[in-house]
Amino acid sequence: MIFTEKRQGDFMSSVIETKDLNLWYGKHHALMDINMAVPKNQITALIGPSGCGKSTFLRTLNRMNDQIEGVRIEGEISLRGENIKNLDANVLRSRVGMVFQKANPFPMSIYDNIAYGPRILGVHKKKELDEIVETSLKQAAIWDECKDRLKTSALGMSGGQQQRLCIARALAVKPEVLLLDESTSALDPVSTSKIEDLLLELKKKYTIIMVTHNMQQAARIADRTAFFLLGELIEYDNTEKIFSHPADKRTEDYITGRFG
Amino acid sequence: MDGTVTLQKSRLKKQKSVENIFKTIFLIFGMFSIAFVIFISIFLIISGVPAITKIGFFKFMFGTKWASTAAKPSFGILPFILTSVYGTCGALLVSVPVGIFCAVYLAKMAPGPVAAAVREAVDLLAAIPSVVYGLFGMIIIVPSVRKLFNLPDGANLFSATVVLAIMVLPSIISESETALRAVPKEYEEGSLALGATYTETVFKVSLPAARSGVLTSVILGTGRAIGEAMAVMMVAGNVANMPGIFKSVRFLTTAVASEMSYSSGLQRQALFSIALVLFFFIIMINVVLRKLTSKGEVK
């Protein structure tokens, strides 16, 4: 505990910390000794070539890998100093929200999509739900586009709208951390830039960790960037530093497009 | 160069004619099934309508007394209609919840080998001939019902409903399971990521998403239950009573089957009319099914 507090002092205040995190899929060693502290109210981008472990790392933070058979995890992940192994997976996931690569609204109305999480957590009063739905949609900057059709199916929205709906849905349970797994990779540039603006706004209230294949995106909006390669965390620093003076040759090769 | 072009042209021509021959063959075979449906419809209407007009539509459909061989015969088929409706509804009352839960278990919860074994059993259940269900009902269910409820005879609507419930189960299970398996994994991940437990996810996201497939399974089950003759004939007691849970009853199907061999005249015609009514029920079920599935496709 003392140790954690000391570390928190080092990095402003970190929300998530991993210590010697290792993960195996069966025999495949997918994450090796990851030590990382994610600072509060910042956007942290995880970059690296396909299969480097960045998505695996992200999904370990809210224990989505628990679902997969044959996964073995060693090391420690703490959320505000609390080991996430000691939390119920569903409690953890309501504190660490996630938005996926492909927008995945449930086949229900827009309203019910947003109200789903709060209902799971036991909010059933219509007035409260109405309020949560409105604030969540406003936070995700999509309220104006859908306030008149809250009762229509979410599947009728465009791809970009669906993804912002998914962000709103994640916000509705009031998480502390928001994980985004390549959440703009399937979207057109206009929708992408809308979501980027949104994330810059959201970081005032939430801590955001995003996996991205798009290095310009990391450079544009991330405060800190982590470069993963073959399961290792090669370099983790301020975004500016990573993109202008990377300390590691491999980072430089990757961001200058020599491989990846 | 010119040679290759003509060669290609003649090859193309040949291909085209072969193509046309096959198209015609497929068309003919395709027509077969339609032809049968049309023939059966025409046959049933021609042979079923006269009795209805002779007896009178309301007297036939809503008459509560069936006494086809009495000195003063009476041809009311309401007892059969109600028996078929009650028996089917009763069977569904049991097999829908049981079937859906079983499908959820198979599709979402059972570990691989267990699911495979249960699925095998369900498929086998579907393949058992209905006369075997009838035998099982006669030997196990009818005596058990008699003892359990202290009745003079166990062959009644209740026993028939139990047998139907078992028979309907496989169609509901396998169809619902397929629908549940087709639910995109993304939906479930989305729900889990919001802090829902796996059980909550299955019941609040997967099952609603599979709604149209599950409904289809129920309709298919309804069709099977209402059209079943052999098994219920062996366990329902086969008396043309107005239905009561522990009364011997006759279904629409068994009414036709049990008298056909010795019927004549108006009695025989009335049996055809019963078949026509049954046919109408089946068509209605199919219409509903069509409506539901097309709705599911549009989303």
Coordinates of C-alpha atoms in Angstrom, one line a residue:
Chain A
M1 CA 0.0 0.0 0.0
I2 CA 2.8 2.4 0.9
F3 CA 4.6 1.3 -2.2
T4 CA 1.5 2.1 -4.3
E5 CA 1.1 5.5 -2.8
K6 CA 4.8 6.3 -3.4
R7 CA 4.3 5.3 -7.0
Q8 CA 1.2 7.4 -7.3
G9 CA 3.3 10.3 -6.2
D10 CA 5.7 9.7 -9.0
F11 CA 3.1 9.9 -11.8
M12 CA 0.7 12.7 -10.9
S13 CA -2.0 10.3 -9.7
S14 CA -2.3 7.1 -11.6
V15 CA -5.7 5.3 -11.8
I16 CA -4.5 2.0 -13.2
E17 CA -1.1 0.4 -12.5
T18 CA 0.2 -2.9 -13.7
K19 CA 3.1 -4.6 -12.1
D20 CA 5.0 -7.4 -13.9
L21 CA 2.0 -8.3 -15.8
N22 CA 2.4 -11.5 -17.9
L23 CA -0.3 -13.2 -20.0
W24 CA -0.3 -16.5 -21.8
Y25 CA -2.8 -17.8 -24.3
G26 CA -2.1 -21.5 -23.8
K27 CA 1.6 -21.7 -24.5
H28 CA 1.8 -18.4 -26.4
H29 CA 3.4 -15.7 -24.2
A30 CA 1.3 -12.7 -25.2
L31 CA 2.3 -10.1 -22.7
M32 CA 5.7 -9.9 -21.0
D33 CA 6.4 -8.1 -17.8
I34 CA 4.3 -5.0 -18.5
N35 CA 4.8 -2.3 -15.9
M36 CA 2.7 0.7 -16.6
A37 CA 1.0 3.5 -14.7
V38 CA -1.9 5.2 -16.3
P39 CA -2.4 8.8 -15.2
K40 CA -5.8 10.2 -14.2
N41 CA -7.7 12.4 -16.6
Q42 CA -5.4 11.9 -19.5
I43 CA -5.7 10.0 -22.8
T44 CA -3.2 7.2 -23.0
A45 CA -2.8 5.6 -26.4
L46 CA -1.5 2.1 -27.0
I47 CA 0.2 1.7 -30.4
G48 CA 2.0 -1.1 -32.1
P49 CA 1.7 -3.5 -35.0
S50 CA -1.0 -6.1 -35.2
G51 CA -0.6 -9.0 -32.7
C52 CA 1.7 -7.0 -30.5
G53 CA -0.5 -7.5 -27.5
K54 CA -2.0 -4.0 -27.1
S55 CA -5.6 -5.2 -27.4
T56 CA -4.9 -8.1 -25.1
F57 CA -3.4 -5.7 -22.6
L58 CA -6.5 -3.4 -22.8
R59 CA -8.9 -6.4 -22.3
T60 CA -6.9 -7.5 -19.3
L61 CA -7.6 -4.2 -17.6
N62 CA -11.4 -5.0 -17.3
R63 CA -10.9 -8.7 -17.2
M64 CA -12.6 -9.4 -20.5
N65 CA -10.0 -12.1 -21.1
D66 CA -11.6 -14.1 -18.3
Q67 CA -14.1 -15.3 -20.9
I68 CA -11.4 -16.9 -23.0
E69 CA -10.4 -20.4 -22.3
G70 CA -6.7 -21.2 -21.7
V71 CA -5.7 -17.7 -20.6
R72 CA -3.3 -17.5 -17.7
I73 CA -2.4 -14.2 -16.1
E74 CA 0.4 -13.4 -13.6
G75 CA 1.3 -10.1 -12.0
E76 CA -0.8 -7.4 -10.6
I77 CA -3.2 -4.8 -11.9
S78 CA -4.5 -2.3 -9.5
L79 CA -7.3 0.2 -9.9
R80 CA -6.8 3.1 -7.6
G81 CA -4.5 0.9 -5.4
E82 CA -7.0 -2.0 -5.3
N83 CA -6.0 -5.3 -6.9
I84 CA -8.6 -6.0 -9.6
K85 CA -8.4 -9.7 -8.8
N86 CA -10.1 -9.0 -5.6
L87 CA -13.0 -7.2 -7.3
D88 CA -16.0 -9.0 -8.8
A89 CA -15.5 -9.0 -12.6
N90 CA -18.9 -7.3 -13.1
V91 CA -18.1 -4.6 -10.4
L92 CA -14.8 -4.0 -12.1
R93 CA -16.4 -3.7 -15.5
S94 CA -18.9 -1.1 -14.3
R95 CA -15.9 1.0 -13.1
V96 CA -13.8 0.4 -16.2
G97 CA -16.0 0.8 -19.2
M98 CA -15.2 -0.4 -22.7
V99 CA -16.0 0.6 -26.2
F100 CA -15.2 -2.0 -28.9
Q101 CA -13.8 -1.9 -32.4
K102 CA -17.1 -2.5 -34.0
A103 CA -20.0 -0.5 -32.8
N104 CA -22.2 -3.0 -31.0
P105 CA -25.5 -1.4 -29.9
F106 CA -28.0 -3.9 -28.6
P107 CA -30.9 -4.6 -30.9
M108 CA -33.2 -2.4 -28.8
S109 CA -34.3 1.2 -28.8
I110 CA -31.7 4.0 -28.3
Y111 CA -33.2 4.7 -24.8
D112 CA -33.0 1.0 -23.7
N113 CA -29.4 0.8 -24.9
I114 CA -28.3 3.6 -22.6
A115 CA -30.6 2.5 -19.8
Y116 CA -29.3 -1.1 -19.9
G117 CA -26.3 -0.6 -17.7
P118 CA -28.0 1.5 -15.0
R119 CA -30.9 -1.0 -15.0
I120 CA -28.3 -3.8 -14.3
L121 CA -27.0 -1.7 -11.5
G122 CA -30.5 -1.5 -10.0
V123 CA -31.8 1.9 -11.2
H124 CA -35.4 1.4 -12.2
K125 CA -37.1 4.8 -11.6
K126 CA -38.2 6.3 -14.8
K127 CA -37.2 9.8 -13.8
E128 CA -33.7 8.8 -12.9
L129 CA -33.3 6.7 -16.0
D130 CA -34.5 9.6 -18.2
E131 CA -32.0 11.8 -16.6
I132 CA -29.1 9.3 -17.0
V133 CA -30.1 8.8 -20.7
E134 CA -30.1 12.5 -21.4
T135 CA -26.8 13.3 -19.7
S136 CA -25.0 10.3 -21.2
L137 CA -26.2 11.1 -24.7
K138 CA -25.2 14.8 -24.1
Q139 CA -21.8 13.7 -22.9
A140 CA -21.3 11.7 -26.0
A141 CA -22.4 14.6 -28.1
I142 CA -25.2 12.7 -29.7
W143 CA -28.2 14.0 -27.8
D144 CA -29.2 16.5 -30.5
E145 CA -29.1 13.9 -33.2
C146 CA -31.3 11.4 -31.4
K147 CA -33.4 13.1 -28.8
D148 CA -36.5 12.9 -31.0
R149 CA -36.2 9.2 -31.7
L150 CA -35.1 7.7 -28.4
K151 CA -37.7 5.0 -28.8
T152 CA -36.5 3.8 -32.2
S153 CA -34.1 1.0 -32.8
A154 CA -30.4 1.9 -32.3
L155 CA -29.6 -0.3 -35.3
G156 CA -31.1 2.4 -37.6
M157 CA -28.3 4.9 -36.8
S158 CA -25.2 5.4 -38.9
G159 CA -21.9 3.7 -38.0
G160 CA -20.5 6.9 -36.4
Q161 CA -23.6 7.5 -34.4
Q162 CA -23.7 3.9 -33.3
Q163 CA -20.2 4.2 -31.9
R164 CA -21.0 7.4 -30.1
L165 CA -24.1 5.7 -28.7
C166 CA -21.8 2.9 -27.4
I167 CA -19.6 5.5 -25.7
A168 CA -22.8 7.0 -24.2
R169 CA -23.8 3.6 -23.1
A170 CA -20.5 3.0 -21.4
L171 CA -20.7 6.4 -19.7
A172 CA -24.2 5.7 -18.4
V173 CA -22.8 3.5 -15.6
K174 CA -20.4 6.3 -14.5
P175 CA -17.1 4.5 -15.0
E176 CA -13.8 5.9 -13.8
V177 CA -11.9 4.6 -16.7
L178 CA -12.9 4.3 -20.4
L179 CA -11.2 1.7 -22.6
L180 CA -11.4 2.1 -26.3
D181 CA -10.3 -0.8 -28.5
E182 CA -9.7 0.7 -32.0
S183 CA -13.0 2.3 -31.7
T184 CA -12.7 4.6 -34.7
S185 CA -11.0 2.1 -37.1
A186 CA -14.2 1.3 -38.9
L187 CA -15.4 4.9 -39.2
D188 CA -15.1 7.6 -41.8
P189 CA -12.8 10.6 -41.2
V190 CA -15.7 12.9 -40.2
S191 CA -17.1 10.5 -37.6
T192 CA -13.6 9.8 -36.4
S193 CA -12.8 13.5 -35.8
K194 CA -16.1 13.9 -34.0
I195 CA -15.2 11.0 -31.6
E196 CA -11.7 12.5 -31.2
D197 CA -13.1 15.8 -30.1
L198 CA -15.5 14.0 -27.9
L199 CA -12.6 12.1 -26.2
L200 CA -10.7 15.4 -25.6
E201 CA -13.8 16.7 -23.8
L202 CA -14.4 13.5 -21.9
K203 CA -10.9 13.3 -20.5
K204 CA -11.8 16.1 -18.1
K205 CA -14.0 13.7 -16.2
Y206 CA -12.6 10.3 -17.2
T207 CA -9.3 8.5 -17.6
I208 CA -9.1 7.2 -21.2
I209 CA -7.0 4.3 -22.5
M210 CA -7.2 3.7 -26.2
V211 CA -5.8 1.2 -28.6
T212 CA -5.2 2.6 -32.0
H213 CA -3.7 1.6 -35.3
N214 CA -3.8 5.2 -36.4
M215 CA -0.6 6.9 -35.3
Q216 CA -1.8 10.3 -36.3
Q217 CA -4.7 9.8 -34.0
A218 CA -2.4 9.0 -31.1
A219 CA -0.3 12.0 -31.9
R220 CA -3.4 14.2 -32.2
I221 CA -5.2 13.4 -29.0
A222 CA -3.1 11.3 -26.6
D223 CA -1.2 12.8 -23.7
R224 CA 0.8 9.7 -23.2
T225 CA 1.6 6.9 -25.7
A226 CA 2.8 3.4 -25.1
F227 CA 4.5 1.4 -27.9
F228 CA 4.0 -2.4 -27.8
L229 CA 6.0 -4.9 -29.8
L230 CA 5.7 -8.7 -29.7
G231 CA 4.1 -8.6 -26.2
E232 CA 6.6 -6.2 -24.7
L233 CA 6.1 -2.6 -23.7
I234 CA 9.0 -1.0 -25.5
E235 CA 8.5 2.6 -24.6
Y236 CA 6.0 4.6 -22.7
D237 CA 6.2 8.3 -22.4
N238 CA 4.6 11.6 -23.2
T239 CA 3.2 11.5 -26.7
E240 CA 5.3 14.4 -27.9
K241 CA 8.5 12.7 -26.7
I242 CA 7.5 9.4 -28.4
F243 CA 6.8 11.1 -31.7
S244 CA 9.7 13.5 -31.7
H245 CA 12.5 11.9 -29.7
P246 CA 11.8 8.3 -29.2
A247 CA 14.3 6.7 -26.9
D248 CA 14.2 3.3 -28.5
K249 CA 15.3 2.5 -32.1
R250 CA 12.3 0.2 -32.6
T251 CA 9.9 2.9 -31.6
E252 CA 11.4 5.2 -34.1
D253 CA 11.3 2.6 -36.8
Y254 CA 7.7 2.0 -36.2
I255 CA 6.5 5.5 -36.0
T256 CA 8.5 6.5 -39.1
G257 CA 6.7 3.7 -40.9
R258 CA 9.7 1.4 -41.4
F259 CA 7.6 -1.6 -40.4
G260 CA 4.1 -2.4 -38.9
Chain B
M1 CA -7.4 -16.2 -83.7
D2 CA -10.7 -16.4 -85.5
G3 CA -10.7 -20.2 -84.9
T4 CA -10.5 -19.7 -81.1
V5 CA -13.3 -17.2 -81.2
T6 CA -15.7 -19.5 -83.1
L7 CA -14.6 -22.3 -80.8
Q8 CA -15.5 -20.2 -77.8
K9 CA -18.7 -19.2 -79.4
S10 CA -19.8 -22.8 -80.1
R11 CA -18.8 -23.8 -76.6
L12 CA -20.8 -20.9 -75.2
K13 CA -23.8 -22.0 -77.2
K14 CA -23.5 -25.6 -76.0
Q15 CA -23.2 -24.4 -72.4
K16 CA -26.2 -22.3 -72.8
S17 CA -28.4 -25.1 -74.1
V18 CA -27.2 -27.4 -71.3
E19 CA -28.0 -24.7 -68.9
N20 CA -31.5 -24.3 -70.3
I21 CA -32.1 -28.1 -70.1
F22 CA -31.1 -28.1 -66.4
K23 CA -33.2 -25.1 -65.7
T24 CA -36.2 -26.8 -67.1
I25 CA -35.6 -30.0 -65.1
F26 CA -35.3 -28.0 -61.9
L27 CA -38.4 -26.1 -62.8
I28 CA -40.3 -29.3 -63.2
F29 CA -39.1 -30.7 -59.9
G30 CA -39.8 -27.4 -58.3
M31 CA -43.4 -27.5 -59.6
F32 CA -43.9 -30.9 -58.1
S33 CA -44.1 -29.7 -54.5
I34 CA -46.4 -26.8 -55.5
A35 CA -48.5 -29.1 -57.5
F36 CA -49.0 -31.4 -54.5
V37 CA -50.0 -28.5 -52.3
I38 CA -52.5 -27.3 -54.9
F39 CA -53.9 -30.8 -55.4
I40 CA -54.3 -31.4 -51.7
S41 CA -56.0 -28.1 -51.3
I42 CA -58.4 -28.7 -54.1
F43 CA -59.1 -32.2 -53.0
L44 CA -59.8 -31.1 -49.4
I45 CA -62.1 -28.3 -50.5
I46 CA -64.0 -30.4 -52.9
S47 CA -64.5 -33.3 -50.5
G48 CA -64.8 -31.2 -47.4
V49 CA -67.2 -28.5 -48.3
P50 CA -70.4 -30.6 -49.2
A51 CA -70.8 -31.9 -45.6
I52 CA -70.4 -28.4 -44.2
T53 CA -73.1 -27.0 -46.5
K54 CA -75.4 -30.0 -45.8
I55 CA -74.9 -29.9 -42.0
G56 CA -74.7 -26.1 -41.8
F57 CA -71.5 -24.2 -41.1
F58 CA -72.5 -23.1 -37.5
K59 CA -74.0 -26.5 -36.6
F60 CA -70.9 -28.2 -37.8
M61 CA -68.3 -25.9 -36.3
F62 CA -70.0 -25.1 -33.0
G63 CA -72.2 -28.1 -32.5
T64 CA -71.1 -29.7 -29.2
K65 CA -72.3 -33.2 -30.0
W66 CA -70.7 -35.7 -32.3
A67 CA -72.7 -38.9 -32.9
S68 CA -72.0 -39.9 -36.4
T69 CA -73.4 -43.4 -36.2
A70 CA -76.5 -42.7 -34.1
A71 CA -80.0 -43.3 -35.5
K72 CA -80.4 -39.5 -35.6
P73 CA -76.8 -38.5 -36.3
S74 CA -75.3 -35.3 -35.1
F75 CA -72.1 -33.7 -36.5
G76 CA -70.8 -31.0 -34.2
I77 CA -67.0 -30.8 -34.1
L78 CA -66.5 -28.2 -31.4
P79 CA -65.4 -31.0 -29.0
F80 CA -62.5 -31.9 -31.4
I81 CA -61.6 -28.3 -32.1
L82 CA -61.4 -27.4 -28.4
T83 CA -59.6 -30.6 -27.6
S84 CA -57.0 -29.8 -30.2
V85 CA -56.6 -26.2 -29.0
Y86 CA -56.5 -27.1 -25.3
G87 CA -54.1 -30.0 -25.9
T88 CA -51.8 -27.9 -28.0
C89 CA -51.8 -24.9 -25.6
G90 CA -51.3 -27.2 -22.6
A91 CA -48.4 -28.9 -24.3
L92 CA -46.8 -25.5 -25.2
L93 CA -47.4 -24.3 -21.6
V94 CA -44.9 -26.9 -20.5
S95 CA -42.6 -27.3 -23.4
V96 CA -42.0 -23.6 -24.2
P97 CA -40.4 -22.7 -20.9
V98 CA -38.6 -26.0 -20.6
G99 CA -37.5 -25.9 -24.2
I100 CA -36.2 -22.3 -24.1
F101 CA -34.3 -22.9 -20.8
C102 CA -32.8 -26.1 -22.3
A103 CA -31.8 -24.1 -25.5
V104 CA -30.2 -21.4 -23.4
Y105 CA -28.3 -24.0 -21.5
L106 CA -27.1 -25.7 -24.6
A107 CA -26.2 -22.6 -26.5
K108 CA -24.7 -20.5 -23.8
M109 CA -23.8 -22.4 -20.7
A110 CA -23.1 -26.1 -21.2
P111 CA -19.5 -27.1 -21.6
G112 CA -18.8 -28.5 -25.0
P113 CA -19.0 -32.3 -24.5
V114 CA -22.1 -32.0 -22.3
A115 CA -23.8 -29.8 -24.9
A116 CA -22.9 -32.3 -27.6
A117 CA -24.4 -35.2 -25.7
V118 CA -27.6 -33.3 -24.8
R119 CA -27.9 -32.2 -28.4
E120 CA -27.6 -35.7 -29.6
A121 CA -30.3 -36.8 -27.2
V122 CA -32.6 -34.0 -28.4
D123 CA -32.0 -34.9 -32.1
L124 CA -32.9 -38.5 -31.2
L125 CA -36.0 -37.4 -29.4
A126 CA -37.0 -35.6 -32.6
A127 CA -36.4 -38.7 -34.7
I128 CA -38.5 -41.1 -32.6
P129 CA -41.6 -42.2 -34.5
S130 CA -44.8 -41.0 -33.0
V131 CA -46.2 -44.5 -32.5
V132 CA -43.3 -45.1 -30.1
Y133 CA -44.3 -42.0 -28.2
G134 CA -47.8 -43.5 -28.2
L135 CA -46.6 -46.8 -26.8
F136 CA -44.5 -45.0 -24.2
G137 CA -47.6 -42.9 -23.2
M138 CA -49.8 -46.0 -23.0
I139 CA -47.5 -48.0 -20.9
I140 CA -45.9 -45.3 -18.7
I141 CA -47.9 -42.1 -18.7
V142 CA -51.5 -43.4 -18.8
P143 CA -51.1 -45.8 -15.8
S144 CA -49.2 -43.2 -13.8
V145 CA -51.8 -40.6 -14.4
R146 CA -54.5 -43.0 -13.3
K147 CA -52.7 -43.8 -10.1
L148 CA -51.5 -40.3 -9.4
F149 CA -55.0 -38.7 -9.7
N150 CA -56.9 -41.8 -8.6
L151 CA -59.0 -42.1 -11.8
P152 CA -60.9 -45.0 -13.2
D153 CA -59.0 -44.5 -16.5
G154 CA -55.8 -42.7 -17.3
A155 CA -56.4 -42.2 -21.0
N156 CA -57.5 -38.6 -21.1
L157 CA -56.7 -35.1 -22.3
F158 CA -54.1 -34.7 -19.5
S159 CA -52.1 -37.8 -20.6
A160 CA -52.3 -36.7 -24.3
T161 CA -51.0 -33.2 -23.3
V162 CA -48.1 -34.7 -21.5
V163 CA -47.1 -36.8 -24.5
L164 CA -47.5 -33.9 -26.9
A165 CA -45.4 -31.7 -24.6
I166 CA -42.5 -34.2 -24.9
M167 CA -43.0 -34.5 -28.6
V168 CA -42.9 -30.8 -29.2
L169 CA -39.8 -30.3 -27.1
P170 CA -37.1 -31.1 -29.7
S171 CA -38.4 -28.7 -32.3
I172 CA -38.4 -25.9 -29.7
I173 CA -35.0 -26.7 -28.3
S174 CA -33.1 -27.1 -31.6
E175 CA -34.7 -24.1 -33.3
S176 CA -34.2 -21.8 -30.3
E177 CA -30.7 -23.0 -29.8
T178 CA -29.8 -22.2 -33.4
A179 CA -31.3 -18.7 -33.0
L180 CA -29.3 -18.2 -29.7
R181 CA -26.1 -19.3 -31.3
A182 CA -26.6 -16.8 -34.1
V183 CA -26.7 -13.9 -31.7
P184 CA -23.5 -11.9 -32.4
K185 CA -20.8 -12.2 -29.8
E186 CA -20.4 -8.5 -29.8
Y187 CA -23.8 -8.0 -28.1
E188 CA -22.8 -10.3 -25.3
E189 CA -19.4 -8.7 -24.9
G190 CA -21.1 -5.3 -24.9
S191 CA -23.3 -6.4 -22.0
L192 CA -20.5 -7.9 -20.0
A193 CA -18.4 -4.8 -20.4
L194 CA -21.2 -2.8 -18.8
G195 CA -20.9 -4.9 -15.7
A196 CA -23.7 -7.4 -16.4
T197 CA -23.2 -11.0 -15.2
Y198 CA -23.2 -13.7 -17.7
T199 CA -26.7 -14.9 -16.7
E200 CA -28.0 -11.3 -16.9
T201 CA -26.4 -11.0 -20.3
V202 CA -28.0 -14.2 -21.7
F203 CA -31.5 -13.3 -20.5
K204 CA -31.5 -9.6 -21.2
V205 CA -29.5 -9.4 -24.4
S206 CA -29.1 -12.8 -26.1
L207 CA -32.6 -14.1 -25.6
P208 CA -34.3 -10.8 -26.8
A209 CA -31.9 -10.7 -29.7
A210 CA -32.9 -14.2 -30.7
R211 CA -36.6 -13.4 -30.2
S212 CA -37.8 -14.1 -33.8
G213 CA -36.0 -17.5 -34.0
V214 CA -37.4 -18.5 -30.6
L215 CA -41.0 -17.5 -31.7
T216 CA -40.5 -19.5 -34.9
S217 CA -39.6 -22.5 -32.8
V218 CA -42.8 -22.1 -30.8
I219 CA -44.9 -21.9 -33.9
L220 CA -43.2 -25.0 -35.4
G221 CA -43.9 -26.8 -32.1
T222 CA -47.6 -25.7 -32.4
G223 CA -47.8 -27.1 -35.9
R224 CA -46.4 -30.4 -34.8
A225 CA -48.7 -30.6 -31.8
I226 CA -51.9 -29.8 -33.6
G227 CA -51.1 -32.2 -36.5
E228 CA -50.1 -35.1 -34.3
A229 CA -52.5 -38.1 -34.6
M230 CA -50.9 -41.4 -33.8
A231 CA -49.5 -40.8 -30.4
V232 CA -52.5 -38.9 -29.0
M233 CA -54.9 -41.5 -30.4
M234 CA -53.2 -44.1 -28.2
V235 CA -53.4 -42.1 -25.0
A236 CA -56.4 -39.8 -25.2
G237 CA -59.1 -42.3 -24.7
N238 CA -60.8 -41.4 -28.0
V239 CA -64.3 -40.5 -26.9
A240 CA -66.0 -37.5 -28.5
N241 CA -66.5 -35.7 -25.3
M242 CA -66.3 -31.9 -24.8
P243 CA -62.8 -31.6 -23.4
G244 CA -62.1 -31.7 -19.7
I245 CA -58.7 -32.3 -18.2
F246 CA -59.4 -35.8 -17.0
K247 CA -62.0 -36.7 -19.7
S248 CA -61.4 -39.1 -22.6
V249 CA -61.2 -36.9 -25.7
R250 CA -60.8 -36.9 -29.4
F251 CA -58.6 -34.5 -31.3
L252 CA -59.3 -33.2 -34.8
T253 CA -56.7 -35.6 -36.2
T254 CA -57.9 -38.6 -34.2
A255 CA -61.5 -37.9 -35.1
V256 CA -60.6 -38.4 -38.8
A257 CA -58.3 -41.3 -38.2
S258 CA -60.6 -43.3 -35.9
E259 CA -63.7 -43.4 -38.0
M260 CA -62.4 -43.3 -41.5
S261 CA -62.0 -47.0 -42.0
Y262 CA -65.7 -47.8 -41.5
S263 CA -67.4 -44.5 -42.5
S264 CA -69.8 -43.9 -45.3
G265 CA -72.1 -41.3 -46.7
L266 CA -72.5 -38.0 -44.8
Q267 CA -70.3 -39.4 -42.0
R268 CA -67.4 -39.9 -44.4
Q269 CA -68.0 -36.5 -45.9
A270 CA -68.0 -34.9 -42.5
L271 CA -64.6 -36.5 -41.8
F272 CA -63.2 -34.8 -44.9
S273 CA -64.6 -31.6 -43.5
I274 CA -62.8 -32.1 -40.3
A275 CA -59.6 -32.6 -42.3
L276 CA -60.3 -29.3 -44.1
V277 CA -60.7 -27.5 -40.7
L278 CA -57.4 -29.0 -39.6
F279 CA -55.8 -27.9 -42.8
F280 CA -57.1 -24.4 -42.2
F281 CA -55.5 -24.4 -38.8
I282 CA -52.1 -25.5 -40.2
I283 CA -52.3 -22.8 -42.9
M284 CA -53.0 -20.2 -40.3
I285 CA -50.0 -21.3 -38.3
N286 CA -47.8 -21.1 -41.4
V287 CA -49.0 -17.6 -42.1
V288 CA -48.1 -16.5 -38.6
L289 CA -44.7 -18.2 -39.0
R290 CA -44.1 -16.4 -42.3
K291 CA -45.0 -13.1 -40.8
L292 CA -42.7 -13.6 -37.9
T293 CA -39.7 -14.7 -39.8
S294 CA -39.9 -12.0 -42.4
K295 CA -40.2 -9.5 -39.5
G296 CA -37.0 -11.0 -38.1
E297 CA -35.1 -10.5 -41.4
V298 CA -35.9 -6.8 -41.7
K299 CA -34.8 -6.0 -38.2

